[in-house]
CSV table of C-alpha atoms and ligand atoms in Angstrom, one decimal:
chain,number,residue,atom,x,y,z
A,1,MET,CA,-15.5,4.4,36.0
A,2,THR,CA,-13.0,4.3,33.2
A,3,HIS,CA,-14.1,4.2,29.6
A,4,HIS,CA,-13.3,1.0,27.8
A,5,THR,CA,-12.9,0.1,24.2
A,6,VAL,CA,-15.1,-2.6,22.6
A,7,ALA,CA,-11.9,-4.7,22.0
A,8,GLU,CA,-11.1,-4.5,25.7
A,9,LEU,CA,-14.6,-5.5,26.8
A,10,LEU,CA,-14.8,-8.4,24.4
A,11,SER,CA,-11.5,-9.9,25.7
A,12,ASN,CA,-12.7,-9.5,29.3
A,13,THR,CA,-13.1,-12.8,31.2
A,14,LYS,CA,-14.6,-11.4,34.4
A,15,THR,CA,-18.3,-10.9,34.5
A,16,PRO,CA,-20.4,-9.1,35.7
A,17,ILE,CA,-18.5,-5.8,35.8
A,18,GLU,CA,-19.6,-2.2,35.7
A,19,ILE,CA,-18.4,-0.4,32.6
A,20,GLU,CA,-18.6,2.7,30.5
A,21,ILE,CA,-18.3,2.7,26.7
A,22,LYS,CA,-18.5,5.2,23.9
A,23,GLY,CA,-18.9,4.5,20.2
A,24,TRP,CA,-21.2,4.8,17.1
A,25,VAL,CA,-24.5,3.0,16.7
A,26,ARG,CA,-24.3,0.6,13.8
A,27,THR,CA,-27.9,-0.6,14.2
A,28,PHE,CA,-30.7,-0.3,16.7
A,29,ARG,CA,-33.2,-3.1,16.7
A,30,ALA,CA,-36.6,-3.6,18.3
A,31,ASN,CA,-36.1,-0.4,20.5
A,32,ARG,CA,-33.8,-2.7,22.5
A,33,PHE,CA,-30.6,-3.9,20.9
A,34,ILE,CA,-27.8,-1.5,20.0
A,35,ALA,CA,-24.9,-2.9,17.9
A,36,LEU,CA,-22.1,-0.5,19.0
A,37,ASN,CA,-18.8,-0.1,17.3
A,38,ASP,CA,-15.9,2.2,18.3
A,39,GLY,CA,-13.3,1.2,15.7
A,40,SER,CA,-11.1,-0.8,18.1
A,41,THR,CA,-12.2,-4.1,16.5
A,42,ILE,CA,-14.3,-5.5,13.7
A,43,HIS,CA,-16.8,-6.8,16.3
A,44,ASN,CA,-19.7,-4.7,17.6
A,45,ILE,CA,-20.8,-5.1,21.2
A,46,GLN,CA,-24.5,-5.6,21.8
A,47,CYS,CA,-25.9,-3.2,24.3
A,48,VAL,CA,-29.3,-4.1,25.6
A,49,ILE,CA,-31.7,-1.3,26.7
A,50,ASN,CA,-34.6,-1.6,29.0
A,51,PHE,CA,-36.9,0.5,26.9
A,52,GLU,CA,-39.8,0.5,29.3
A,53,ASP,CA,-37.6,2.6,31.6
A,54,THR,CA,-36.2,4.8,28.9
A,55,ASP,CA,-37.6,8.2,27.7
A,56,PRO,CA,-39.2,7.6,24.3
A,57,LYS,CA,-37.6,10.9,23.1
A,58,LEU,CA,-34.2,9.5,23.9
A,59,LEU,CA,-35.0,6.2,22.2
A,60,LYS,CA,-35.8,8.1,19.0
A,61,ARG,CA,-32.4,9.7,19.0
A,62,ILE,CA,-30.6,6.3,19.0
A,63,THR,CA,-30.1,5.9,15.3
A,64,THR,CA,-27.5,4.5,12.9
A,65,GLY,CA,-24.5,6.8,12.9
A,66,ALA,CA,-25.2,8.5,16.2
A,67,SER,CA,-22.4,8.6,18.8
A,68,VAL,CA,-23.4,7.5,22.3
A,69,SER,CA,-22.0,7.0,25.8
A,70,ILE,CA,-23.2,4.0,27.7
A,71,GLN,CA,-22.9,3.1,31.4
A,72,GLY,CA,-23.9,-0.4,32.2
A,73,THR,CA,-23.0,-3.9,33.2
A,74,LEU,CA,-20.9,-6.3,31.1
A,75,VAL,CA,-22.6,-9.8,31.4
A,76,LYS,CA,-22.6,-13.1,29.7
A,77,SER,CA,-25.0,-12.9,26.8
A,78,GLN,CA,-28.4,-14.6,27.1
A,79,GLY,CA,-28.9,-14.4,23.3
A,80,LYS,CA,-27.3,-16.2,20.5
A,81,GLY,CA,-24.5,-14.6,18.3
A,82,GLN,CA,-22.4,-13.1,21.0
A,83,SER,CA,-20.8,-14.2,24.2
A,84,LEU,CA,-20.9,-10.9,26.1
A,85,GLU,CA,-23.2,-8.0,26.1
A,86,VAL,CA,-23.8,-4.8,28.0
A,87,GLN,CA,-27.0,-4.3,30.1
A,88,VAL,CA,-27.5,-0.6,29.7
A,89,ASN,CA,-28.1,1.4,32.9
A,90,ALA,CA,-27.8,4.9,31.4
A,91,ILE,CA,-27.3,6.2,27.9
A,92,GLN,CA,-26.5,9.6,26.5
A,93,VAL,CA,-26.5,10.6,22.9
A,94,LEU,CA,-23.3,12.6,22.3
A,95,GLY,CA,-23.9,13.4,18.7
A,96,ASP,CA,-27.2,12.8,16.8
A,97,SER,CA,-27.3,11.4,13.3
A,98,ASP,CA,-29.9,11.9,10.7
A,99,PRO,CA,-31.3,8.6,9.5
A,100,ASP,CA,-32.7,10.2,6.3
A,101,THR,CA,-29.4,11.6,5.1
A,102,TYR,CA,-26.7,9.5,6.8
A,103,PRO,CA,-24.9,7.9,3.9
A,104,ILE,CA,-23.7,4.7,5.7
A,105,GLN,CA,-27.0,2.8,6.0
A,106,PRO,CA,-26.9,-0.7,7.5
A,107,LYS,CA,-26.9,-2.4,4.0
A,108,LYS,CA,-24.4,-3.2,1.3
A,109,HIS,CA,-22.9,-0.2,-0.4
A,110,SER,CA,-20.8,-0.3,-3.6
A,111,PHE,CA,-17.2,0.6,-3.3
A,112,GLU,CA,-17.7,3.4,-5.8
A,113,PHE,CA,-20.4,5.0,-3.5
A,114,LEU,CA,-18.1,4.6,-0.5
A,115,ARG,CA,-15.2,6.3,-2.3
A,116,GLU,CA,-17.4,9.3,-2.7
A,117,ASN,CA,-18.0,9.1,1.0
A,118,ALA,CA,-14.4,8.3,2.0
A,119,HIS,CA,-14.7,10.5,5.1
A,120,LEU,CA,-17.3,8.0,6.5
A,121,ARG,CA,-16.4,4.8,4.8
A,122,THR,CA,-14.3,3.6,7.8
A,123,ARG,CA,-17.6,3.3,9.6
A,124,THR,CA,-18.1,0.1,7.6
A,125,ASN,CA,-16.7,-3.3,8.5
A,126,THR,CA,-14.7,-3.6,5.3
A,127,PHE,CA,-13.0,-0.3,5.4
A,128,SER,CA,-12.3,-0.4,9.1
A,129,ALA,CA,-10.7,-3.8,8.7
A,130,VAL,CA,-8.6,-2.6,5.7
A,131,MET,CA,-7.4,0.5,7.5
A,132,ARG,CA,-6.6,-1.4,10.7
A,133,LEU,CA,-4.5,-3.8,8.6
A,134,ARG,CA,-2.8,-0.9,6.9
A,135,SER,CA,-1.9,0.5,10.2
A,136,SER,CA,-0.6,-2.9,11.4
A,137,LEU,CA,1.5,-3.4,8.3
A,138,SER,CA,3.2,0.0,8.7
A,139,PHE,CA,4.0,-0.9,12.2
A,140,ALA,CA,5.4,-4.3,11.0
A,141,VAL,CA,7.6,-2.4,8.4
A,142,HIS,CA,9.2,-0.4,11.1
A,143,SER,CA,9.5,-3.4,13.4
A,144,TYR,CA,11.3,-5.5,10.8
A,145,PHE,CA,13.9,-2.8,10.0
A,146,ASN,CA,14.4,-1.7,13.5
A,147,SER,CA,15.1,-5.2,14.7
A,148,ASN,CA,17.5,-5.8,11.8
A,149,GLY,CA,19.8,-2.9,12.4
A,150,PHE,CA,18.4,-0.4,9.9
A,151,TYR,CA,18.1,3.4,10.5
A,152,TYR,CA,14.9,5.1,9.6
A,153,MET,CA,15.6,8.1,7.3
A,154,HIS,CA,13.3,10.9,6.2
A,155,THR,CA,14.1,11.8,2.6
A,156,PRO,CA,12.9,15.1,1.2
A,157,ILE,CA,9.5,15.5,-0.3
A,158,ILE,CA,10.5,18.5,-2.5
A,159,THR,CA,13.3,17.7,-4.8
A,160,GLY,CA,15.3,19.2,-7.7
A,161,SER,CA,16.1,15.8,-9.2
A,162,ASP,CA,14.1,13.2,-11.0
A,163,ALA,CA,15.2,9.9,-9.5
A,164,GLU,CA,13.5,7.6,-11.9
A,165,GLY,CA,14.2,9.7,-15.0
A,166,ALA,CA,10.7,9.2,-16.1
A,167,GLY,CA,9.8,12.9,-16.0
A,168,GLU,CA,6.3,12.3,-14.6
A,169,MET,CA,6.6,14.8,-11.8
A,170,PHE,CA,4.4,17.4,-10.1
A,171,ARG,CA,6.0,20.9,-10.1
A,172,VAL,CA,6.3,22.8,-6.9
A,173,SER,CA,6.3,26.5,-7.6
A,174,THR,CA,5.4,29.9,-6.1
A,175,LEU,CA,5.8,31.8,-9.3
A,176,ASP,CA,2.8,33.8,-10.6
A,177,GLN,CA,1.1,31.3,-12.8
A,178,LYS,CA,-0.4,33.9,-15.1
A,179,LYS,CA,2.7,36.0,-15.6
A,180,PRO,CA,5.8,34.1,-14.6
A,181,PRO,CA,9.2,35.9,-14.9
A,182,LEU,CA,10.9,34.9,-18.1
A,183,THR,CA,14.6,34.6,-19.1
A,184,GLU,CA,16.0,36.4,-22.1
A,185,GLN,CA,15.3,33.2,-24.0
A,186,GLY,CA,11.7,33.4,-23.1
A,187,GLU,CA,11.7,30.4,-20.7
A,188,VAL,CA,10.2,30.5,-17.2
A,189,ASP,CA,13.0,31.9,-15.0
A,190,HIS,CA,13.2,29.5,-12.1
A,191,SER,CA,16.0,31.5,-10.5
A,192,LYS,CA,13.2,33.7,-9.3
A,193,ASN,CA,11.2,30.7,-7.9
A,194,PHE,CA,11.0,30.0,-4.2
A,195,PHE,CA,14.0,27.6,-4.1
A,196,GLY,CA,16.0,29.5,-6.8
A,197,LYS,CA,15.5,26.5,-9.1
A,198,ASP,CA,12.9,24.3,-10.6
A,199,THR,CA,11.6,21.8,-8.1
A,200,ASN,CA,9.1,18.9,-7.9
A,201,LEU,CA,7.5,16.5,-5.6
A,202,THR,CA,9.7,13.4,-5.2
A,203,VAL,CA,9.0,10.2,-7.1
A,204,SER,CA,11.3,8.2,-4.9
A,205,GLY,CA,13.6,8.8,-1.9
A,206,GLN,CA,16.2,6.4,-3.3
A,207,LEU,CA,19.0,8.8,-4.3
A,208,GLU,CA,19.0,10.5,-1.0
A,209,ALA,CA,18.8,7.1,0.8
A,210,GLU,CA,21.9,6.0,-1.1
A,211,THR,CA,23.8,8.9,0.5
A,212,TYR,CA,22.9,7.6,4.0
A,213,ALA,CA,23.5,4.0,3.2
A,214,MET,CA,27.1,5.1,2.2
A,215,SER,CA,27.7,6.3,5.7
A,216,LEU,CA,25.2,4.7,8.1
A,217,GLY,CA,25.3,1.3,6.3
A,218,LYS,CA,21.7,0.1,6.4
A,219,VAL,CA,18.8,2.6,6.1
A,220,TYR,CA,15.2,2.8,4.9
A,221,THR,CA,12.7,5.4,4.1
A,222,PHE,CA,8.9,5.1,4.3
A,223,GLY,CA,7.1,8.1,3.0
A,224,PRO,CA,4.8,9.5,0.4
A,225,THR,CA,5.9,9.7,-3.3
A,226,PHE,CA,4.2,11.4,-6.2
A,227,ARG,CA,3.8,10.5,-9.8
A,228,ALA,CA,2.0,12.5,-12.4
A,229,GLU,CA,1.6,9.6,-14.8
A,230,ASN,CA,-1.9,9.7,-16.4
A,231,SER,CA,-2.6,6.0,-15.7
A,232,ASN,CA,-6.2,5.5,-14.5
A,233,THR,CA,-5.8,1.8,-13.4
A,234,SER,CA,-6.7,-0.1,-10.3
A,235,ARG,CA,-3.0,-0.3,-9.3
A,236,HIS,CA,-1.8,3.3,-9.8
A,237,LEU,CA,-2.1,6.3,-7.5
A,238,SER,CA,-0.7,9.8,-8.1
A,239,GLU,CA,0.3,9.9,-4.4
A,240,PHE,CA,1.4,6.6,-2.8
A,241,TRP,CA,3.6,5.5,0.0
A,242,MET,CA,6.9,3.7,-0.7
A,243,ILE,CA,9.2,1.7,1.5
A,244,GLU,CA,12.8,2.0,0.3
A,245,PRO,CA,15.7,0.2,2.1
A,246,GLU,CA,19.2,0.8,0.9
A,247,VAL,CA,22.2,-1.2,2.1
A,248,ALA,CA,26.0,-0.7,1.6
A,249,PHE,CA,28.1,-3.7,0.7
A,250,MET,CA,25.1,-5.7,-0.5
A,251,ASP,CA,24.8,-7.1,-4.0
A,252,LEU,CA,21.7,-8.1,-6.0
A,253,ALA,CA,21.4,-11.6,-4.4
A,254,GLY,CA,21.5,-10.0,-1.0
A,255,ASN,CA,18.8,-7.6,-2.1
A,256,MET,CA,16.6,-10.4,-3.1
A,257,ASP,CA,17.1,-12.2,0.2
A,258,LEU,CA,16.3,-9.0,2.1
A,259,ALA,CA,13.1,-8.3,0.1
A,260,GLU,CA,11.9,-11.8,0.5
A,261,SER,CA,12.6,-12.0,4.2
A,262,PHE,CA,11.0,-8.5,4.8
A,263,MET,CA,7.8,-9.3,2.9
A,264,LYS,CA,7.4,-12.6,4.7
A,265,TYR,CA,7.9,-10.9,8.0
A,266,VAL,CA,5.2,-8.2,7.5
A,267,ILE,CA,2.7,-10.7,6.1
A,268,ASN,CA,3.3,-13.1,8.9
A,269,TYR,CA,2.9,-10.2,11.3
A,270,ILE,CA,-0.7,-9.5,10.3
A,271,LEU,CA,-1.5,-13.2,10.3
A,272,GLU,CA,-0.4,-13.3,13.9
A,273,HIS,CA,-1.8,-9.9,15.1
A,274,ASN,CA,-4.9,-9.3,13.0
A,275,PRO,CA,-6.8,-12.6,12.7
A,276,ASP,CA,-10.3,-11.1,13.1
A,277,ASP,CA,-9.9,-8.5,10.3
A,278,ILE,CA,-8.3,-11.0,8.0
A,279,LYS,CA,-11.2,-13.5,8.7
A,280,PHE,CA,-13.8,-10.8,8.0
A,281,LEU,CA,-12.2,-9.9,4.6
A,282,GLU,CA,-11.7,-13.5,3.8
A,283,ASP,CA,-15.5,-14.1,4.3
A,284,ARG,CA,-16.2,-11.1,2.2
A,285,LEU,CA,-14.1,-12.4,-0.6
A,286,LEU,CA,-15.7,-15.8,-0.4
A,287,GLN,CA,-19.1,-14.2,-0.9
A,288,GLU,CA,-17.7,-12.2,-3.9
A,289,GLU,CA,-16.2,-15.4,-5.4
A,290,LYS,CA,-19.6,-17.1,-5.3
A,291,ASN,CA,-20.9,-14.6,-7.8
A,292,LYS,CA,-18.1,-15.5,-10.3
A,293,PRO,CA,-18.3,-18.2,-12.9
A,294,GLN,CA,-16.8,-21.5,-11.5
A,295,ALA,CA,-13.7,-21.3,-13.8
A,296,GLU,CA,-12.7,-17.8,-12.4
A,297,ARG,CA,-13.0,-18.7,-8.8
A,298,SER,CA,-9.9,-18.7,-6.7
A,299,GLU,CA,-9.1,-22.0,-5.0
A,300,MET,CA,-7.3,-20.3,-2.2
A,301,THR,CA,-8.8,-18.2,0.6
A,302,LEU,CA,-7.2,-14.9,1.7
A,303,SER,CA,-5.4,-16.5,4.6
A,304,ASP,CA,-4.2,-19.4,2.3
A,305,LYS,CA,-2.8,-16.8,0.0
A,306,LEU,CA,-1.0,-15.0,2.8
A,307,ARG,CA,0.3,-18.2,4.3
A,308,PHE,CA,1.5,-19.4,0.9
A,309,VAL,CA,3.8,-16.3,0.6
A,310,VAL,CA,5.1,-16.8,4.0
A,311,ASP,CA,5.8,-20.6,3.6
A,312,ASN,CA,7.2,-20.8,0.0
A,313,ASN,CA,10.4,-19.5,-1.6
A,314,PHE,CA,10.0,-16.8,-4.2
A,315,LYS,CA,10.9,-18.2,-7.6
A,316,ARG,CA,14.0,-16.3,-9.0
A,317,VAL,CA,14.0,-16.1,-12.8
A,318,SER,CA,16.1,-14.0,-15.2
A,319,TYR,CA,14.4,-11.6,-17.6
A,320,THR,CA,15.9,-13.7,-20.5
A,321,GLU,CA,14.3,-16.9,-19.1
A,322,ALA,CA,11.0,-15.1,-18.6
A,323,ILE,CA,11.0,-13.9,-22.2
A,324,ASP,CA,11.5,-17.4,-23.4
A,325,ILE,CA,8.6,-18.6,-21.3
A,326,LEU,CA,6.4,-15.8,-22.5
A,327,ARG,CA,7.3,-16.3,-26.2
A,328,GLN,CA,6.4,-20.0,-26.0
A,329,SER,CA,3.2,-19.3,-23.9
A,330,LYS,CA,-0.3,-20.1,-25.2
A,331,PRO,CA,-1.6,-16.5,-24.9
A,332,ASN,CA,1.3,-15.3,-27.0
A,333,LYS,CA,1.0,-17.9,-29.6
A,334,LYS,CA,-2.8,-17.5,-29.8
A,335,LYS,CA,-2.3,-13.7,-29.9
A,336,LYS,CA,-4.3,-13.3,-26.7
A,337,PHE,CA,-1.8,-10.8,-25.2
A,338,LYS,CA,-2.5,-7.2,-26.1
A,339,TYR,CA,1.3,-6.7,-26.4
A,340,LEU,CA,2.8,-9.7,-28.1
A,341,ILE,CA,6.3,-10.8,-27.0
A,342,ASN,CA,8.4,-11.2,-30.1
A,343,GLU,CA,11.9,-10.5,-29.1
A,344,TRP,CA,14.3,-10.0,-26.3
A,345,GLY,CA,14.3,-6.4,-25.1
A,346,ALA,CA,10.6,-6.0,-24.9
A,347,ASP,CA,9.3,-4.2,-21.8
A,348,LEU,CA,7.0,-6.5,-19.7
A,349,GLN,CA,3.4,-5.3,-19.3
A,350,SER,CA,1.2,-6.2,-16.4
A,351,GLU,CA,-0.6,-8.9,-18.5
A,352,HIS,CA,2.8,-10.7,-18.9
A,353,GLU,CA,3.8,-10.3,-15.3
A,354,ARG,CA,0.5,-11.7,-14.2
A,355,PHE,CA,0.8,-14.6,-16.6
A,356,LEU,CA,4.1,-15.5,-15.1
A,357,VAL,CA,3.0,-15.4,-11.5
A,358,GLU,CA,-0.6,-16.6,-11.8
A,359,LYS,CA,-0.5,-19.1,-14.6
A,360,HIS,CA,3.1,-20.3,-15.1
A,361,PHE,CA,4.9,-20.3,-11.7
A,362,LYS,CA,1.8,-19.9,-9.4
A,363,CYS,CA,4.0,-18.3,-6.7
A,364,PRO,CA,5.7,-14.9,-6.1
A,365,VAL,CA,8.5,-14.4,-8.7
A,366,ILE,CA,11.6,-12.3,-8.6
A,367,LEU,CA,12.6,-11.3,-12.2
A,368,PHE,CA,16.2,-10.0,-12.5
A,369,ASP,CA,18.8,-8.9,-15.0
A,370,TYR,CA,16.6,-6.7,-17.2
A,371,PRO,CA,17.7,-5.0,-20.5
A,372,ALA,CA,19.6,-1.8,-19.5
A,373,ASN,CA,17.5,0.4,-21.8
A,374,ILE,CA,14.2,-0.3,-20.2
A,375,LYS,CA,15.4,0.5,-16.7
A,376,ALA,CA,16.6,3.6,-14.7
A,377,PHE,CA,20.1,5.1,-15.2
A,378,TYR,CA,21.4,4.2,-11.7
A,379,MET,CA,21.3,0.4,-12.1
A,380,ARG,CA,24.6,-1.6,-12.2
A,381,LEU,CA,25.6,-2.7,-15.7
A,382,ASN,CA,26.3,-6.4,-16.0
A,383,GLU,CA,29.5,-7.8,-17.7
A,384,ASP,CA,27.4,-8.6,-20.8
A,385,GLY,CA,27.1,-4.9,-21.4
A,386,LYS,CA,23.4,-5.1,-22.2
A,387,THR,CA,21.6,-6.1,-19.0
A,388,VAL,CA,21.5,-4.4,-15.5
A,389,ARG,CA,21.2,-5.9,-12.0
A,390,ALA,CA,17.6,-5.0,-11.7
A,391,MET,CA,14.9,-7.0,-9.9
A,392,ASP,CA,11.2,-6.8,-9.9
A,393,ILE,CA,9.0,-8.8,-7.5
A,394,LEU,CA,5.7,-10.0,-9.0
A,395,PHE,CA,2.8,-11.0,-6.8
A,396,PRO,CA,-0.3,-13.0,-7.7
A,397,GLY,CA,-3.3,-10.7,-8.3
A,398,ILE,CA,-1.0,-7.6,-8.1
A,399,GLY,CA,1.8,-7.9,-10.7
A,400,GLU,CA,4.8,-5.7,-9.8
A,401,ILE,CA,4.9,-5.0,-6.1
A,402,VAL,CA,8.7,-4.3,-5.7
A,403,GLY,CA,11.2,-2.7,-8.0
A,404,GLY,CA,14.9,-2.5,-7.0
A,405,SER,CA,18.5,-3.0,-8.1
A,406,GLN,CA,22.2,-3.2,-7.3
A,407,ARG,CA,23.4,0.4,-8.0
A,408,GLU,CA,26.1,1.4,-10.4
A,409,GLU,CA,29.1,2.1,-8.1
A,410,ARG,CA,31.7,2.9,-10.9
A,411,LEU,CA,32.0,6.6,-11.5
A,412,GLU,CA,33.0,6.4,-15.1
A,413,VAL,CA,30.2,4.0,-16.1
A,414,LEU,CA,27.6,6.1,-14.3
A,415,LYS,CA,28.8,9.3,-16.0
A,416,GLU,CA,28.6,7.6,-19.4
A,417,LYS,CA,25.1,6.4,-18.6
A,418,MET,CA,23.9,9.8,-17.5
A,419,ALA,CA,25.5,11.5,-20.5
A,420,ALA,CA,23.6,9.1,-22.8
A,421,LEU,CA,20.3,9.9,-21.1
A,422,HIS,CA,21.1,13.7,-21.0
A,423,ILE,CA,21.0,13.8,-17.2
A,424,PRO,CA,23.1,16.9,-16.3
A,425,GLU,CA,26.0,16.1,-13.9
A,426,GLU,CA,25.5,19.5,-12.2
A,427,GLU,CA,22.1,18.3,-11.0
A,428,LEU,CA,23.5,15.1,-9.4
A,429,TRP,CA,27.0,16.2,-8.4
A,430,TRP,CA,26.3,14.9,-4.9
A,431,TYR,CA,25.2,11.5,-6.2
A,432,LEU,CA,28.4,11.3,-8.2
A,433,ASP,CA,30.4,12.2,-5.1
A,434,LEU,CA,29.4,8.9,-3.6
A,435,ARG,CA,31.3,7.2,-6.4
A,436,LYS,CA,34.3,9.5,-6.0
A,437,TYR,CA,34.8,9.0,-2.3
A,438,GLY,CA,34.8,5.5,-0.9
A,439,THR,CA,32.4,4.0,-3.4
A,440,ALA,CA,31.2,0.4,-2.8
A,441,VAL,CA,28.7,-2.1,-4.0
A,442,HIS,CA,25.3,-1.3,-2.6
A,443,SER,CA,21.6,-2.1,-3.4
A,444,GLY,CA,18.1,-1.4,-2.4
A,445,PHE,CA,14.5,-1.6,-3.5
A,446,GLY,CA,11.1,0.1,-3.3
A,447,LEU,CA,8.0,-1.6,-2.1
A,448,GLY,CA,4.7,0.1,-3.1
A,449,PHE,CA,2.9,0.1,0.3
A,450,GLU,CA,-0.6,0.3,-1.2
A,451,ARG,CA,0.1,-2.7,-3.4
A,452,LEU,CA,1.2,-4.6,-0.3
A,453,VAL,CA,-2.1,-3.6,1.4
A,454,MET,CA,-4.1,-4.7,-1.6
A,455,PHE,CA,-2.4,-8.1,-1.4
A,456,ALA,CA,-2.9,-8.4,2.3
A,457,THR,CA,-6.5,-7.4,2.3
A,458,GLY,CA,-7.6,-8.9,-1.0
A,459,MET,CA,-9.0,-5.5,-2.1
A,460,SER,CA,-8.9,-5.2,-5.9
A,461,ASN,CA,-8.8,-1.4,-6.3
A,462,ILE,CA,-5.8,0.6,-5.0
A,463,ARG,CA,-8.2,3.5,-4.2
A,464,ASP,CA,-9.7,1.4,-1.5
A,465,VAL,CA,-6.6,0.8,0.5
A,466,ILE,CA,-5.5,4.4,1.1
A,467,PRO,CA,-7.6,6.8,3.1
A,468,TYR,CA,-7.9,9.6,0.5
A,469,PRO,CA,-6.8,8.4,-2.9
A,470,ARG,CA,-5.2,10.9,-5.3
A,471,THR,CA,-5.7,10.0,-9.0
A,472,PRO,CA,-6.1,11.9,-12.2
A,473,GLN,CA,-9.0,14.3,-11.9
A,474,ASN,CA,-9.6,13.4,-8.3
A,475,ALA,CA,-8.3,15.0,-5.1
A,476,GLU,CA,-11.4,15.3,-3.0
A,477,PHE,CA,-11.0,15.4,0.8
B,501,4AD,O1,9.6,0.4,-9.6
B,501,4AD,P1,9.6,1.8,-9.0
B,501,4AD,O2,9.4,2.9,-9.9
B,501,4AD,O3,11.1,1.9,-8.3
B,501,4AD,C1,11.6,3.0,-7.7
B,501,4AD,O4,11.0,4.1,-7.5
B,501,4AD,C2,12.9,2.8,-7.1
B,501,4AD,N1,13.6,4.1,-6.9
B,501,4AD,C3,12.9,2.0,-5.9
B,501,4AD,C4,14.2,1.7,-5.2
B,501,4AD,O5,15.0,1.0,-5.8
B,501,4AD,N2,14.5,2.3,-4.1
B,501,4AD,O6,8.6,1.8,-7.8
B,501,4AD,C5,8.7,0.9,-6.7
B,501,4AD,C6,7.3,0.4,-6.4
B,501,4AD,C7,6.7,-0.4,-7.6
B,501,4AD,O7,7.1,-1.7,-7.6
B,501,4AD,C8,5.2,-0.4,-7.2
B,501,4AD,O8,4.9,-1.3,-6.2
B,501,4AD,C9,5.1,1.0,-6.5
B,501,4AD,O9,6.4,1.4,-6.1
B,501,4AD,N3,4.5,2.0,-7.4
B,501,4AD,C10,3.3,2.5,-7.4
B,501,4AD,N4,2.3,2.2,-6.5
B,501,4AD,C11,1.1,2.9,-6.7
B,501,4AD,N5,0.9,3.8,-7.7
B,501,4AD,C12,1.9,4.1,-8.6
B,501,4AD,N6,1.7,5.0,-9.5
B,501,4AD,C13,3.2,3.4,-8.4
B,501,4AD,N7,4.3,3.5,-9.1
B,501,4AD,C14,5.2,2.6,-8.5
B,502,MG,MG1,9.2,-0.5,-11.4
């Protein structure tokens, strides 16, 4: 007898059949009904025991959290609430649980409590649904690029350059921390370090992806990135996954088209492939909404929100237009924003981004042509000499989800920019080479994968959409 998953059994149309199944007990009711889950689906399968024929010692060991193997017959259910069930012929407890100490009791737990038990939290419906959706979204990412002629590239995790120029990097070093070798000037001597230079964990694979775009044409990376910014918010992680496509001969308009088509594809993918998990999370959110005051309740369900992104064009708005809208906005005039928008050139905070998407446009927004001095060094300078071909995509409930740009392809302009920002040419000689040999217009963007998963699942804290979150003061598991 082969061992089946719950998902396979529940989609079975032939009954009765003999089956074997393994999983974890979610609940055991009336010494008779086991709700069994094996992670293959949000649904449990009900397994019915004939307790008169079962050893009472064995019955005692069937507790929440125990792993069991069941041989039985899959039949149409006689009870309400499920269409199929298993009549148990034999059951073995593979691994006992301890009902007194097992943290995942069959009741509602707070997300904070479950974060402390992140190694067991995928035994709950919410977290198993979130992580199945996360898996499905990653697959959709690869599927989109693969079917559109992109090559998947693995960019290095350890790097000697700071792609974003923000300086918020984790150092990678094998030097003696208490007594590092020093130069004559008394600085730490990184020539004695493992790589013969100072190195860090990457903040972005973009610069290396550009080198491959300038030979393979269309590439993307999808890997972990690291930022040592001390921001303890519900949207920041110190270790997060980023998807970064990079395309030769593509300008900013093409970049916007690509990002929009890509995001629609991946969201549509889960709508088609994961309806049960989405339905579960949608119902969870509806319950949560009921506890909010009427005015704060969302009019849209989770699947409405997902479908809305798939069905509507993203609104494209220049930074300059956005500043005008914000300056004239009620929260600005009534001094409700923490950071008031007074003049052109101001950096947008998440309160402004969320005002634009959630209150003003009420749809995903692509902001473009930002002031040069609030964006990274590699972005293409516009003819006006003060803005760059940058784009940020803002999503309702999330704020910035994508950041990208057309890249500066002119050697002299790039060198001037680097000099102004004190970025040494020796560090990025290879990056400059791309502008020396066969330079071309090219563009790309970075999508923060966890922010996408947040949007897709309706989860409101980024720590709940990655298996083991890394945040300031926290690297458990
Ligand atoms: O806007 P960012 O910093 O852009 C880049 O890194 C570019 N090199 C991308 C490119 O053009 N290839 O980051 C891109 C996205 C953000 O829009 C956000 O979604 C996500 O990465 N992100 C974070 N997600 C979680 N935690 C953090 N600390 C994040 N920082 C950025
Ligand atoms: Mg950004």
